[in-house]
């Protein structure tokens, strides 16, 4: 496969497919409106480009690019309505939500590249030639473009761009306008309701561009300053850059599969909660990213204690994270899971724990559960088993962790867990054992456990039954 | 009166007194500023007859004498060591240069504009503590706009007459040099003056900051000022002696100049210095600066109106030749506009910076006052120095093959571009210069590629949890868009030219395009290597997916011949296509030049560019398509078959009931990520299944996998968790109570 494919065989059905998809989109009445505006926009852009070449004004060309950007945004709008109709296919397993993001990214980048071209043209021309600008259609073009842009912006509900413009950080143009209007509101407090809310960046740049074009027209008409045209073209190009840059950064970050910074706090809180669940040692390889605009996807590896119930932990972890992360995969991970099976009798019992005798248990807490903890570089805080777990209320012999938790956990345990609890109870070493197991686990997962000192029930399961477990807890408190 | 009212009255009284005390200083400041404006106008007149070096010498000497009398720098304070004298000497030389530049600017562009620029100079102190506040940047931008206004829109017609005899009455080597420098810049005379003034202003800002340390060392700013004047007078003395010996003076009588000189010395040099010092201590600096600026501006405007008026003739102590009246620098529209800008800039710059807004609200203190977190300050402290940063990134660039390749080619390209640009300026060839700019523009794509190649190796962070490998693909996508835009513009341009083929001057085209072709051919040789590998790697990428973690060491010998783990490096492809497009452009130019020369087909050029545009467009489409597929998280095309068979295998594993939500996507060139949910029978060990599935999918190329193994119990738990608290309680109560009892009795 080479790079140049001038005579590449395209699929015969490409156009057919496009036609089919187009038909799908046009079946919705709302997209008719978008198509109508698109046609108007094309007409307007054609007119403007003609006027651009007739007036030979670079500033008007720069402003026309904003109209072309409106065309892109309409296309994005169409794509977003197509996306809502499409189901995830086998190849695109996450659905086509990302196409929306890609369209936003591509259109903002294209406009920025257009602005870059304007700047380049100016750089080449500025010291060399003085082009004569005719002001004939300049003002007409400005107002036509402004009118169409504002009409498109205000009458078509453009979901993706509205989202991006609200979610992205504000551009320098917005910052300056906000700064100015703040000082203006200091003088005239009545304007605060109009000026103080965040301005729509598209409206702002359209207004600012139109303003600079008007100034250009005036100066050319009155004083024949042709250099103003260049200056205002550069200004419009810079403003376009400033407006589009935060948006392309935002959508680019979505495309790069990054964790959105505004959910990091929430995510950290949830992960901390998860790591304090009974049996969880640590959470690692956590990847959270946004599929489209808004919907979060993610995966995480949860390392648990060898004697913990995988399905129960999985259910609890999923239950915690699912409200925030809609597409979630949690891999439960146990260290050294083969060993108990080897030492124990070969059996097909429902869970690996019951067949273990007390002898089998006596080793793991000190030898098999700890070494991986200490050796694993990912586990940030290697713990010393000899040091007592800090600030832990249950750490007195006799009253250990397990006896409190097991009943609480039993609320949800229908099948296997009940039997498991019984097995624990029957074993005379259970108290000591579970304590020994619990100890190394706790400090190891300190990376997420900042609420350690809080006198809550760190090992309590679930939030759905706080009352019941609390009462149980009190029962065993001295 | 009740107590509150008494208190109110007292506070009003106090503030009134405070205001009254302040007004005294303000009046003093305003008077000084008016005097300074007067002094500037006066010195402009004097400078017409007295040579500039002599003028500065007299100024410095006079002020030094007066200051020595007042300040007594030798008798008071510590003795000055030899090292300090040397520093003082340097300081004095710099101040001489600055005042030389300033006064020379004055002779060129007249007193009015000088006073405008000095308006801003008042607030130059605030320039030094320049923070990235949006208001401050606006102020700086306004200042720049004002200077540009002065440069571009100030059509001072009388200036043109001055420009006709630029060296008429200047005969020293210095002025001659400055004139030639300004003529070289290619701006008109008075605009050169503006440029000089701005340069001297910028120097002054730096000079003030530098001298602050010295003034502490010497013992006070006043002492430094006095000594500085003295030393600079001494420095200028030999020059003045040589000057007066070699050239005949134009001054008729020095005695008539004593009064104006005294006035200038007093107003510009001494009074202003003292008053500024006093006001700065009594009032806050920004306020002082603002009042001073307004006063200076207004008085300069008034004086400019009335200076040539007969009324002020008695004020002016010099009789002047009549013909010089015509070359007076007058008001013009541009000056007024720029004056407005200057005033705005100075008021914004001198307004107190609201630093509190930079902080983010953290919370409230126990007393209820808001607590802010100043992230910006913390970041500024941790940022490393620029040279070190450059050194580090250079080292990183040279570490790996891809980025090294791009970097060398970028250097080559830039070198060629600058040679072209310099040659273009030398021979004054328009075509060469514009071609140079085009090349520079193309370099931006290379810079983007280089940056992406550099970023790819950054460590994974909290935000970029998979690492930065995907940046490469995004950069490839952007480069593809870039090429599309280029192709589009070339297409449109050539269509208009096909309709109306212009005459082309082909003289310079051939050598330039041959040079460009050679440079680009080198690039193609360098990049096609990586490019071929990017494609060659596709077939065998499934065999060496395990190397993803050793990407560094592996790519070092990636050109050794065996397939490497780079399945698709969109970044390098984008760069390669860019270079290819450039090469095509050069080839097209050469072909069309030959055709035009040989056959006179003017239409050959647009047709060629039409063809090239189509070619670029078509060659970009695959890149864009591939990058889009990766960005849209499609199942990687080259692993599709493997993955399907792997999924079949997974279904056949003993104990696996089914799977759902299989997501596999290529994250970066050497990472395919995947997530899958498995349903297994309840009597199977989960970890074993995970191990098997991971192994199978690893064989299929997935190297970042998460497997969620679900049993029936999981769904029971989930349904229990997702239903409300009450139902769960009711459902499990009977069962629980029994177990609790047993547990409790057992353990207690």
PDB file of C-alpha atoms in Angstrom, chain A residues 422 425 476, chain B residues 736-748:
ATOM      1  CA  UNK A 422     -20.378 -19.740  58.342  1.00  0.00           C
ATOM      2  CA  UNK A 425     -17.381 -18.487  62.094  1.00  0.00           C
ATOM      3  CA  UNK A 476     -20.016  -5.125  68.650  1.00  0.00           C
TER       4      UNK A 476
ATOM      5  CA  UNK B 736     -30.130 -12.496  57.873  1.00  0.00           C
ATOM      6  CA  UNK B 737     -31.507 -12.647  61.368  1.00  0.00           C
ATOM      7  CA  UNK B 738     -30.673 -16.294  61.668  1.00  0.00           C
ATOM      8  CA  UNK B 739     -27.172 -15.893  60.460  1.00  0.00           C
ATOM      9  CA  UNK B 740     -26.512 -12.902  62.615  1.00  0.00           C
ATOM     10  CA  UNK B 741     -27.430 -14.765  65.687  1.00  0.00           C
ATOM     11  CA  UNK B 742     -25.206 -17.601  64.823  1.00  0.00           C
ATOM     12  CA  UNK B 743     -22.314 -15.347  63.919  1.00  0.00           C
ATOM     13  CA  UNK B 744     -22.651 -13.276  66.966  1.00  0.00           C
ATOM     14  CA  UNK B 745     -22.696 -16.189  69.326  1.00  0.00           C
ATOM     15  CA  UNK B 746     -19.824 -17.838  67.627  1.00  0.00           C
ATOM     16  CA  UNK B 747     -17.498 -14.928  67.788  1.00  0.00           C
ATOM     17  CA  UNK B 748     -18.401 -13.259  71.012  1.00  0.00           C
TER      18      UNK B 748
END
